[in-house]
């Protein structure tokens, strides 16, 4: 958009008293479930193998009722990193869904009959693709009729709030067969055990963050950071909120968004996890940290370019891959830190990062984690293979011991 303005460029300095709109989101409907709808829904869910898919939500309160309902039904919850449910270490939360849903594994007795969806579109493209192939029923809880269902798999759309729905269903539903929940919990336990032991440079960052951070607001950049957080940031009782600019999934404006978060989060414990390209893209946003004395720690994963593209087939086309996709900038993060008056640290080991995250934040701090794109791709592939094996072993164990 290019809006030419005519001189004189003197603004109207008279104060404007119009109140700012409190919220830009549409009002939440207060619809209640009719008795008929509730009984139909109960019949679809009670005693069934239900899988709850908790997508992005604004606050912890939005999906609070979902936990109680899940416990009543013994239903596992695929907890998107932006669902705000990973703030508590609940034993029904599932994080290892990408490995289970990428089509390489037969779910067997872990296969759900029904998917009950809350929140917006999940980060995981694998989960969306799986939903497209899922032959059971998909119910979407969409109070404002505003959630785009990118999977086009919804059969029933409920226009009640999660709170109203969960409260109404809670006394009605009976639990799923015990074995169903047990398998999911065994899968998740094995997954988490492997994730805790990750040594790979980039993949271990969310593991360390989920271990170390408490009462923090965490902003995550698009590209590999949000994927790694989805896969490897484990639920814990640290009460950390996680945010990301989803939608167009741009790598633009991420530094500024994180600083905006830090300005209103109400905590000095603000973090941004970001790749080098996204960081340099919005570098000058850092000015605002100085101007507003913001407390924020930025972890820059510096693999000198777009690490995500090394996972795509074009990585094999050596002649044009680097100038078109890899796009290394060869810029120095330490010099950028100096320019904006940030405290600079370089974390080359897991211990380095752990100890930097132990320090209490006092202002703008930039922690550079050097990485290598090729090595990162190999490490992720090895990790994915190992995690598939772990999950397959658990399922095989359950299938051969039917008495489990
Ligand atoms: C504004 C914008 N431009 C381009 C893209 C395409 N894009 C997606 S991921 C990516 C690479 C990001 O690199 P980096 O931030 O260093 O993260 P990494 O891939 O290394 O994890 C690019 C350019 C985008 N998403 N948004």
Coordinates of N, CA and C and ligand atoms in Angstrom, one line a residue, residues 223-225 249-252 275-278 281 303 305-309, ligand 1:
X223 N 9.0 -21.3 11.3 CA 10.0 -22.1 10.7 C 10.4 -23.2 11.7
X224 N 11.6 -23.6 11.9 CA 11.9 -24.8 12.8 C 11.7 -24.5 14.2
X225 N 11.8 -23.3 14.8 CA 11.6 -23.1 16.2 C 10.2 -23.6 16.7
X249 N 2.1 -17.7 8.9 CA 3.3 -18.3 9.4 C 4.5 -17.6 8.9
X250 N 4.4 -16.2 8.9 CA 5.6 -15.4 8.4 C 6.7 -15.4 9.4
X251 N 7.9 -15.2 8.8 CA 9.1 -15.0 9.7 C 9.3 -13.5 9.8
X252 N 8.4 -12.7 9.4 CA 8.5 -11.2 9.5 C 7.9 -10.7 10.8
X275 N 15.0 -18.3 14.7 CA 16.1 -18.6 13.8 C 16.8 -17.3 13.3
X276 N 18.0 -17.4 12.7 CA 18.8 -16.3 12.4 C 18.1 -15.4 11.3
X277 N 17.5 -16.1 10.3 CA 16.9 -15.3 9.2 C 15.7 -14.4 9.8
X278 N 14.9 -15.0 10.6 CA 13.8 -14.3 11.2 C 14.3 -13.1 12.1
X281 N 15.7 -10.4 9.9 CA 14.5 -9.8 9.1 C 13.9 -8.6 9.9
X303 N 22.0 -21.0 12.3 CA 22.5 -22.0 11.4 C 22.8 -21.3 10.0
X305 N 21.2 -19.3 7.8 CA 20.2 -19.4 6.7 C 18.9 -20.1 7.2
X306 N 18.1 -20.5 6.2 CA 16.8 -21.2 6.5 C 17.0 -22.7 6.6
X307 N 17.1 -23.1 7.9 CA 17.4 -24.5 8.1 C 16.3 -25.4 7.7
X308 N 15.1 -24.9 7.7 CA 13.9 -25.7 7.3 C 14.0 -26.2 5.9
X309 N 14.6 -25.5 5.0 CA 14.6 -25.9 3.6 C 15.5 -27.1 3.3
Ligands
LIG1 C1 7.9 -13.0 5.6 C2 8.3 -14.3 5.1 N1 9.2 -14.5 4.1 C3 9.6 -15.7 3.8 C4 9.0 -16.8 4.4 C5 9.4 -18.2 3.9 N2 10.2 -18.9 5.0 C6 9.7 -19.8 5.7 S1 10.8 -20.5 6.8 C7 12.0 -19.5 6.2 C8 13.4 -19.7 6.8 C9 13.5 -19.1 8.1 O1 14.9 -19.2 8.6 P1 15.2 -19.0 10.1 O2 14.4 -17.9 10.7 O3 16.7 -18.8 10.2 O4 14.8 -20.4 10.8 P2 15.3 -21.9 10.4 O5 14.6 -22.3 9.2 O6 16.7 -21.9 10.3 O7 14.8 -22.7 11.6 C10 11.6 -18.7 5.2 C11 12.4 -17.7 4.5 C12 8.1 -16.6 5.4 N3 7.6 -17.7 6.1 N4 7.8 -15.4 5.8

